[in-house]
Amino acid sequence: MIARIIMIFYYLLCLFFVFITLKNLIEEKTSRDRVILYFLILIPFILRLLRFK
Amino acid sequence: MSRTTARFKIITALIFLIFLIAGGWPLKKHRDFPVEIVCGPGVTDIKKLSDFFPALKGSVADTYVFVLEGKEPGGKALIMGNTHANEPEGLLSVAIMIENAVVEKGTLYLIPFFNRSASLNTRPGEGYPLYFSITTPWGKKTFRMGNRDASPLDQWPDPDIYIHYPEKQMLSYLDIRNTNRTWPGRKNGLPMEQVTYAAMELLRQEKVDLAIDLHGAETMFPVTNCIVAPEKSMRIATLASLTVKSMEGFENHLESSPEKFRGLSHREIGDYSETLPFLLEAPIPFLDQPTGPKTEKLFLDGQDEFLLSLAKRKKLFVPYDESGWPLEKRVGQHLSVSLEIIRQYSRKTPARAIIIKNVPRYAEVVRNGVGYYFHNPAEAEMDKVIKH
């Protein structure tokens, strides 16, 4: 039961990181390097949220 | 934000989406891909692990237990495949038994996907194929290639250090998802501990005499091509090893189950139940580190030039030549050794004998191929086809 609650927290954590990364991505105005970096950071979090990997 | 930056973001987002779909979709398809098993004439009942431990009901970890009960009462044996789902020789051997075996005396419990979550897991980081196919008389039969451990999608997070229950030995964090380190299991533990707990309940409730756990190991690892057994199973293991060598002409040496290495089926089943445990290891060149690409072909024929070069330098623990170590030999030896263990036990304790017919032995599987023993699901009655 505790393990399941911790697992749910991990998914919420993923969701949080997706949210702040997208927020930073949208607000980024100059650096193209950072845009690419934000997209790369998003990949594992999205794969986990979609339960692909 | 300038128009150029906005355009750059849109283009990058599209490229990102293409990568996400190209990389993620095959993994999703693999997780949803059903492996079909056709119930043969010997299957008398189909249960699930949750029938022995209801907490597993509805979870990904719950898995089928095929029961083959003879007309005459006798002993009972459990055979498990895919404890490690990247060693599918066990799954194939158990599937051949489900599709063909007829039990005349005693009862056989068969679990083809012991760690079902691991069978839904992948190992793309090491270049493993997602599937492998076997040629049958009616076409190709495709199986998922799984991973050694349960998927983190089903059990997460891992602890920093895995402390085994109940022996309190410290093991690698990863082994909390390895169903050959979580025996004898824990009722209120993590899902993989519950899987082994459910199997222990099966052994205890049904008073099972023998438990055989089918595995495979690297050719460079000393515990390969062998039967691992604790003290209480050693007599039967010795007789089985000597008999297959003299009667069927293949080597299958003995390894003693270490008392101080906890969590393994060949140790804990023996220590925590009346059942006699055995673990069989077939050599799988595909699992070795210094090989060429991890292709489906390497998995099937076990031929690799780097291993051949190492064999010439006597670095392998099994005889190895240009013919490799094909799947037929690996599955054939699992079937023969399992049957021989059951036969030796039956000779020793006639009141608890288990008599099984129609399961091919080593020479037949090597001659006919593994696919020869699988039935076409398209031609079988719908209620006889189990998708898992």
Coordinates of C-alpha atoms in Angstrom, one line a residue:
Chain A
M1 CA 0.0 0.0 0.0
I2 CA 2.8 2.4 1.0
A3 CA 4.7 1.4 -2.2
R4 CA 1.6 2.3 -4.3
I5 CA 1.3 5.7 -2.7
I6 CA 5.0 6.4 -3.3
M7 CA 4.5 5.3 -6.9
I8 CA 1.6 7.7 -7.3
F9 CA 3.8 10.5 -5.9
Y10 CA 6.4 9.6 -8.5
Y11 CA 3.8 10.1 -11.3
L12 CA 2.8 13.4 -9.8
L13 CA 6.5 14.4 -9.7
C14 CA 6.7 13.5 -13.4
L15 CA 3.7 15.6 -14.1
F16 CA 5.2 18.5 -12.2
F17 CA 8.5 18.3 -14.2
V18 CA 6.6 18.2 -17.4
F19 CA 4.6 21.2 -16.4
I20 CA 7.6 23.4 -15.4
T21 CA 9.7 22.3 -18.4
L22 CA 6.8 23.2 -20.7
K23 CA 6.4 26.5 -18.9
N24 CA 10.1 27.3 -19.3
L25 CA 10.0 26.2 -23.0
I26 CA 7.1 28.5 -23.7
E27 CA 8.8 31.4 -21.9
E28 CA 12.2 30.9 -23.6
K29 CA 12.7 33.8 -25.9
T30 CA 16.3 33.7 -27.1
S31 CA 18.3 30.5 -26.6
R32 CA 17.7 27.8 -29.2
D33 CA 20.0 25.5 -27.3
R34 CA 17.7 25.7 -24.3
V35 CA 14.7 24.9 -26.5
I36 CA 16.3 21.7 -27.6
L37 CA 17.4 20.9 -24.1
Y38 CA 13.8 21.3 -22.8
F39 CA 12.5 18.9 -25.4
L40 CA 15.1 16.3 -24.6
I41 CA 14.3 16.6 -20.9
L42 CA 10.7 16.0 -21.6
I43 CA 11.1 12.7 -23.3
P44 CA 11.6 10.3 -20.3
F45 CA 8.9 12.1 -18.3
I46 CA 6.4 11.8 -21.1
L47 CA 7.3 8.2 -21.8
R48 CA 6.6 7.4 -18.1
L49 CA 3.4 9.4 -17.9
L50 CA 2.1 7.6 -21.0
R51 CA 3.3 4.3 -19.4
F52 CA 5.3 3.5 -22.5
K53 CA 8.6 3.0 -20.7
Chain B
M1 CA 9.4 36.3 -28.7
S2 CA 10.5 36.8 -32.3
R3 CA 8.8 35.1 -35.2
T4 CA 12.1 33.1 -35.9
T5 CA 12.2 31.7 -32.4
A6 CA 8.5 30.8 -32.6
R7 CA 9.1 29.0 -35.9
F8 CA 12.2 27.2 -34.4
K9 CA 10.1 26.0 -31.4
I10 CA 7.4 24.6 -33.7
I11 CA 9.8 22.8 -36.0
T12 CA 11.7 21.4 -32.9
A13 CA 8.4 20.3 -31.4
L14 CA 7.4 18.4 -34.5
I15 CA 10.8 16.7 -34.6
F16 CA 10.4 15.8 -30.9
L17 CA 7.0 14.4 -31.6
I18 CA 8.3 12.2 -34.4
F19 CA 11.1 10.9 -32.1
L20 CA 8.6 10.3 -29.3
I21 CA 6.2 8.4 -31.5
A22 CA 8.9 6.4 -33.3
G23 CA 10.6 5.4 -30.1
G24 CA 7.6 5.1 -27.8
W25 CA 5.0 3.4 -30.0
P26 CA 6.9 0.1 -30.5
L27 CA 7.3 -0.1 -26.8
K28 CA 3.6 0.4 -26.2
K29 CA 2.8 -2.2 -28.9
H30 CA 5.2 -4.7 -27.3
R31 CA 3.5 -4.2 -23.9
D32 CA 0.1 -4.9 -25.5
F33 CA 1.2 -7.8 -27.7
P34 CA -0.5 -11.1 -26.7
V35 CA 1.4 -14.4 -26.7
E36 CA -1.0 -17.2 -27.6
I37 CA -0.9 -20.6 -26.0
V38 CA -3.2 -23.4 -27.2
C39 CA -4.4 -25.6 -24.3
G40 CA -3.6 -29.2 -25.2
P41 CA -5.6 -32.4 -24.4
G42 CA -4.0 -32.7 -20.9
V43 CA -5.1 -29.3 -19.5
T44 CA -7.8 -30.0 -17.0
D45 CA -8.1 -26.6 -15.3
I46 CA -6.7 -23.0 -15.7
K47 CA -6.1 -21.1 -12.6
K48 CA -4.3 -17.9 -11.7
L49 CA -1.7 -17.1 -9.0
S50 CA -4.4 -14.9 -7.4
D51 CA -6.4 -18.1 -6.7
F52 CA -3.7 -18.9 -4.2
F53 CA -3.1 -15.4 -3.0
P54 CA -6.1 -13.0 -3.8
A55 CA -4.1 -9.8 -3.3
L56 CA -2.7 -10.3 -6.8
K57 CA -6.1 -10.3 -8.4
G58 CA -6.4 -7.7 -11.2
S59 CA -2.8 -6.7 -11.1
V60 CA -0.3 -7.1 -14.0
A61 CA 1.7 -9.5 -11.9
D62 CA -1.1 -12.0 -11.8
T63 CA -0.4 -14.9 -14.1
Y64 CA -1.9 -18.2 -15.4
V65 CA -1.3 -21.5 -13.8
F66 CA -2.3 -24.4 -16.1
V67 CA -3.3 -27.6 -14.3
L68 CA -2.8 -31.0 -15.9
E69 CA -4.4 -33.6 -13.6
G70 CA -4.1 -37.3 -14.2
K71 CA -7.0 -39.7 -13.8
E72 CA -5.0 -41.6 -11.1
P73 CA -3.9 -39.6 -8.0
G74 CA -0.2 -39.3 -7.4
G75 CA 2.5 -36.7 -6.8
K76 CA 2.5 -33.1 -7.9
A77 CA 5.1 -31.0 -9.7
L78 CA 5.2 -27.3 -10.5
I79 CA 7.3 -26.1 -13.5
M80 CA 7.9 -22.3 -14.0
G81 CA 9.1 -20.5 -17.1
N82 CA 10.0 -16.8 -17.6
T83 CA 11.1 -16.2 -14.1
H84 CA 13.6 -14.1 -16.1
A85 CA 11.8 -13.1 -19.2
N86 CA 15.0 -12.6 -21.2
E87 CA 15.6 -16.3 -20.9
P88 CA 12.5 -17.5 -22.8
E89 CA 13.7 -21.2 -23.1
G90 CA 11.7 -21.8 -19.9
L91 CA 8.6 -20.2 -21.4
L92 CA 8.9 -22.3 -24.6
S93 CA 9.5 -25.5 -22.7
V94 CA 6.5 -24.9 -20.5
A95 CA 4.3 -23.9 -23.5
I96 CA 5.3 -27.1 -25.3
M97 CA 4.1 -29.0 -22.2
I98 CA 0.8 -27.1 -22.0
E99 CA 0.1 -27.8 -25.7
N100 CA 1.1 -31.5 -25.7
A101 CA 1.5 -33.1 -22.3
V102 CA -1.0 -35.7 -21.0
V103 CA -0.7 -36.6 -17.4
E104 CA -1.7 -40.2 -16.5
K105 CA -0.9 -40.1 -12.8
G106 CA -0.4 -37.1 -10.5
T107 CA -0.7 -33.5 -11.3
L108 CA 1.4 -31.0 -13.2
Y109 CA 1.1 -27.2 -12.5
L110 CA 2.6 -25.1 -15.3
I111 CA 3.3 -21.4 -15.2
P112 CA 4.6 -20.1 -18.5
F113 CA 5.0 -16.4 -17.5
F114 CA 6.1 -16.5 -13.9
N115 CA 7.2 -12.9 -13.9
R116 CA 4.6 -11.5 -16.3
S117 CA 5.6 -7.9 -15.7
A118 CA 9.2 -8.8 -16.8
S119 CA 7.7 -10.3 -20.0
L120 CA 6.1 -6.9 -20.8
N121 CA 9.4 -5.1 -20.1
T122 CA 12.1 -4.5 -22.8
R123 CA 15.9 -4.0 -23.0
P124 CA 16.4 -1.7 -25.9
G125 CA 19.4 -0.1 -24.2
E126 CA 21.4 -3.3 -24.9
G127 CA 20.0 -3.6 -28.3
Y128 CA 17.7 -6.6 -27.5
P129 CA 15.0 -7.3 -30.1
L130 CA 11.5 -6.7 -28.9
Y131 CA 10.2 -10.0 -30.3
F132 CA 11.4 -13.4 -31.6
S133 CA 9.6 -15.7 -34.0
I134 CA 9.8 -19.5 -34.3
T135 CA 9.1 -21.3 -37.5
T136 CA 6.2 -23.8 -37.2
P137 CA 4.6 -26.1 -39.7
W138 CA 1.7 -23.5 -40.0
G139 CA 3.8 -20.3 -40.1
K140 CA 5.7 -18.1 -37.7
K141 CA 4.8 -18.0 -34.0
T142 CA 5.9 -14.7 -32.3
F143 CA 6.8 -14.2 -28.7
R144 CA 7.7 -11.1 -26.7
M145 CA 11.3 -10.9 -25.7
G146 CA 11.2 -9.6 -22.1
N147 CA 13.7 -8.4 -19.6
R148 CA 15.3 -10.0 -16.5
D149 CA 13.3 -7.8 -14.0
A150 CA 9.8 -6.6 -13.7
S151 CA 8.9 -3.4 -15.4
P152 CA 9.4 -0.2 -13.4
L153 CA 5.9 0.7 -14.8
D154 CA 4.5 -2.0 -12.5
Q155 CA 6.8 -1.7 -9.5
W156 CA 8.5 1.6 -8.6
P157 CA 10.6 3.1 -7.0
D158 CA 13.4 0.7 -6.2
P159 CA 14.9 0.9 -2.7
D160 CA 18.6 2.1 -2.4
I161 CA 19.4 -1.3 -1.0
Y162 CA 17.1 -4.3 -1.2
I163 CA 16.9 -6.1 2.1
H164 CA 15.6 -9.6 1.6
Y165 CA 12.7 -10.8 3.6
P166 CA 12.8 -12.7 5.9
E167 CA 16.6 -13.4 5.9
K168 CA 17.5 -9.6 6.0
Q169 CA 20.4 -10.2 3.5
M170 CA 21.4 -7.0 1.6
L171 CA 21.0 -7.4 -2.1
S172 CA 21.3 -5.1 -5.2
Y173 CA 18.5 -2.6 -5.4
L174 CA 17.5 -4.0 -8.8
D175 CA 16.8 -7.4 -7.4
I176 CA 13.6 -6.2 -5.7
R177 CA 12.1 -6.6 -9.2
N178 CA 13.8 -10.0 -9.8
T179 CA 11.5 -12.9 -9.0
N180 CA 14.5 -15.1 -8.5
R181 CA 15.7 -13.0 -5.5
T182 CA 12.3 -12.4 -3.8
W183 CA 11.6 -16.0 -2.6
P184 CA 9.9 -17.0 -0.3
G185 CA 8.0 -13.8 -0.8
R186 CA 6.1 -11.5 1.5
K187 CA 2.3 -11.3 2.0
N188 CA 2.3 -7.5 2.3
G189 CA 5.4 -6.8 0.3
L190 CA 6.0 -5.3 -3.1
P191 CA 4.4 -6.9 -6.2
M192 CA 7.3 -9.3 -7.0
E193 CA 7.5 -10.4 -3.4
Q194 CA 3.8 -11.1 -3.6
V195 CA 4.3 -13.2 -6.8
T196 CA 6.7 -15.5 -5.1
Y197 CA 4.6 -15.5 -1.9
A198 CA 1.6 -16.6 -4.1
A199 CA 3.8 -19.4 -5.6
M200 CA 4.8 -20.5 -2.1
E201 CA 1.1 -20.6 -1.2
L202 CA 0.4 -22.8 -4.3
L203 CA 3.2 -25.2 -3.2
R204 CA 2.0 -25.3 0.4
Q205 CA -1.8 -25.5 -0.2
E206 CA -1.5 -28.1 -3.0
K207 CA 1.2 -30.0 -1.2
V208 CA 3.5 -30.0 -4.3
D209 CA 6.4 -32.4 -4.3
L210 CA 8.7 -30.9 -6.9
A211 CA 9.3 -27.3 -8.2
I212 CA 11.4 -26.8 -11.3
D213 CA 12.4 -23.3 -12.2
L214 CA 13.7 -23.0 -15.8
H215 CA 16.4 -20.5 -16.6
G216 CA 19.3 -19.8 -19.0
A217 CA 22.8 -18.3 -18.4
E218 CA 25.8 -17.0 -20.3
T219 CA 28.3 -19.4 -21.7
M220 CA 31.0 -17.4 -19.8
F221 CA 29.2 -17.9 -16.5
P222 CA 30.2 -21.0 -14.5
V223 CA 26.6 -21.7 -13.4
T224 CA 25.4 -22.7 -16.8
N225 CA 24.3 -25.9 -18.4
C226 CA 23.5 -27.3 -15.1
I227 CA 21.0 -28.3 -12.4
V228 CA 21.1 -26.2 -9.2
A229 CA 19.8 -28.0 -6.2
P230 CA 19.9 -27.8 -2.4
E231 CA 21.0 -30.7 -0.2
K232 CA 17.4 -32.1 0.0
S233 CA 17.1 -32.3 -3.8
M234 CA 20.6 -33.3 -4.6
R235 CA 20.1 -37.1 -4.8
I236 CA 17.4 -36.8 -7.5
A237 CA 19.3 -34.1 -9.3
T238 CA 22.4 -36.3 -9.4
L239 CA 20.4 -39.2 -10.8
A240 CA 18.8 -37.0 -13.4
S241 CA 22.1 -35.5 -14.4
L242 CA 23.8 -38.9 -14.8
T243 CA 20.8 -40.4 -16.7
V244 CA 20.6 -37.6 -19.3
K245 CA 24.3 -37.8 -19.9
S246 CA 24.3 -41.6 -20.3
M247 CA 21.0 -42.1 -22.1
E248 CA 20.6 -38.9 -24.1
G249 CA 24.2 -37.8 -24.5
F250 CA 24.2 -34.3 -23.2
E251 CA 26.1 -32.8 -20.3
N252 CA 24.1 -31.1 -17.5
H253 CA 26.4 -30.8 -14.4
L254 CA 25.3 -30.2 -10.8
E255 CA 25.7 -27.1 -8.8
S256 CA 25.0 -26.9 -5.1
S257 CA 22.6 -24.2 -4.0
P258 CA 24.5 -21.9 -1.7
E259 CA 23.1 -21.6 1.8
K260 CA 24.1 -18.0 2.3
F261 CA 22.8 -16.5 -0.9
R262 CA 19.2 -15.8 -0.2
G263 CA 16.1 -15.2 -2.3
L264 CA 16.7 -17.8 -4.9
S265 CA 14.0 -20.4 -5.8
H266 CA 16.4 -23.3 -5.3
R267 CA 17.2 -22.2 -1.8
E268 CA 14.0 -20.7 -0.3
I269 CA 11.5 -23.1 -1.7
G270 CA 13.4 -25.9 0.0
D271 CA 13.8 -24.0 3.2
Y272 CA 10.3 -22.7 3.5
S273 CA 8.2 -25.7 2.3
E274 CA 8.2 -29.4 2.0
T275 CA 8.8 -29.2 -1.8
L276 CA 12.0 -30.3 -3.5
P277 CA 13.3 -27.4 -5.6
F278 CA 15.5 -27.6 -8.8
L279 CA 16.7 -24.7 -11.0
L280 CA 17.8 -25.6 -14.5
E281 CA 20.2 -23.4 -16.5
A282 CA 20.6 -23.8 -20.3
P283 CA 23.5 -21.9 -22.0
I284 CA 22.3 -18.9 -23.9
P285 CA 25.0 -17.3 -26.0
F286 CA 22.7 -14.3 -26.7
L287 CA 23.1 -13.3 -23.0
D288 CA 26.9 -13.2 -23.1
Q289 CA 28.4 -9.7 -23.1
P290 CA 31.2 -10.0 -25.7
T291 CA 29.0 -11.0 -28.7
G292 CA 28.1 -9.3 -32.0
P293 CA 24.8 -7.5 -32.3
K294 CA 21.9 -8.9 -30.1
T295 CA 19.8 -10.1 -33.0
E296 CA 16.9 -12.5 -33.2
K297 CA 19.2 -14.8 -35.3
L298 CA 21.8 -14.8 -32.4
F299 CA 19.0 -15.7 -30.0
L300 CA 17.8 -18.5 -32.2
D301 CA 21.0 -20.2 -33.4
G302 CA 23.4 -19.1 -30.7
Q303 CA 26.2 -18.7 -33.3
D304 CA 28.7 -15.9 -32.6
E305 CA 32.2 -15.5 -33.9
F306 CA 33.5 -13.6 -30.8
L307 CA 32.3 -16.5 -28.6
L308 CA 33.9 -18.9 -31.0
S309 CA 37.2 -17.1 -30.6
L310 CA 36.8 -17.2 -26.8
A311 CA 36.0 -20.9 -26.9
K312 CA 39.3 -21.5 -28.7
R313 CA 41.0 -19.7 -25.8
K314 CA 39.1 -21.9 -23.3
K315 CA 37.2 -19.0 -21.8
L316 CA 33.7 -20.5 -22.0
F317 CA 32.2 -23.0 -19.5
V318 CA 30.4 -25.0 -22.2
P319 CA 31.7 -26.8 -25.4
Y320 CA 31.2 -24.3 -28.3
D321 CA 31.9 -24.6 -32.0
E322 CA 30.6 -23.2 -35.3
S323 CA 27.2 -24.8 -34.7
G324 CA 26.6 -22.4 -31.8
W325 CA 24.1 -23.4 -29.1
P326 CA 20.7 -23.4 -30.9
L327 CA 17.3 -22.9 -29.3
E328 CA 16.4 -26.5 -30.0
K329 CA 19.2 -27.8 -27.8
R330 CA 18.4 -25.4 -25.0
V331 CA 14.6 -26.2 -25.0
G332 CA 15.3 -29.9 -25.6
Q333 CA 17.6 -30.1 -22.6
H334 CA 15.1 -28.3 -20.3
L335 CA 12.4 -30.7 -21.3
S336 CA 14.5 -33.8 -20.9
V337 CA 16.0 -32.8 -17.6
S338 CA 12.6 -31.8 -16.2
L339 CA 11.1 -35.1 -17.3
E340 CA 14.0 -37.0 -15.8
I341 CA 13.8 -35.2 -12.5
I342 CA 10.1 -36.2 -12.3
R343 CA 10.9 -39.8 -13.4
Q344 CA 13.6 -40.2 -10.8
Y345 CA 11.3 -38.8 -8.1
S346 CA 8.5 -41.2 -9.2
R347 CA 10.9 -44.2 -9.0
K348 CA 11.9 -43.2 -5.5
T349 CA 8.4 -42.6 -4.2
P350 CA 6.0 -44.7 -6.2
A351 CA 3.0 -43.6 -4.1
R352 CA 3.6 -40.0 -5.2
A353 CA 4.6 -40.9 -8.8
I354 CA 3.8 -38.5 -11.7
I355 CA 3.5 -40.1 -15.1
I356 CA 3.6 -37.7 -18.1
K357 CA 3.1 -38.6 -21.8
N358 CA 3.5 -36.8 -25.1
V359 CA 6.3 -34.4 -24.1
P360 CA 9.2 -34.5 -26.5
R361 CA 12.7 -35.2 -25.2
Y362 CA 16.1 -33.7 -26.2
A363 CA 16.7 -35.7 -29.4
E364 CA 13.2 -35.2 -30.8
V365 CA 13.3 -31.4 -30.2
V366 CA 16.8 -31.1 -31.8
R367 CA 15.5 -33.2 -34.8
N368 CA 12.1 -31.5 -35.3
G369 CA 12.7 -28.0 -34.0
V370 CA 10.8 -26.2 -31.3
G371 CA 8.1 -24.9 -33.6
Y372 CA 7.0 -28.4 -34.5
Y373 CA 5.3 -28.8 -31.2
F374 CA 3.1 -25.6 -31.3
H375 CA -0.4 -25.8 -32.5
N376 CA -2.1 -23.2 -34.8
P377 CA -4.2 -20.9 -32.6
A378 CA -6.3 -20.0 -35.7
E379 CA -7.4 -23.6 -36.0
A380 CA -8.0 -24.2 -32.3
E381 CA -11.3 -23.8 -30.4
M382 CA -11.5 -20.2 -29.2
D383 CA -11.8 -21.2 -25.5
K384 CA -8.7 -23.3 -25.8
V385 CA -6.5 -20.3 -26.8
I386 CA -5.1 -18.3 -23.9
K387 CA -3.6 -14.9 -24.7
H388 CA -1.2 -13.5 -22.1

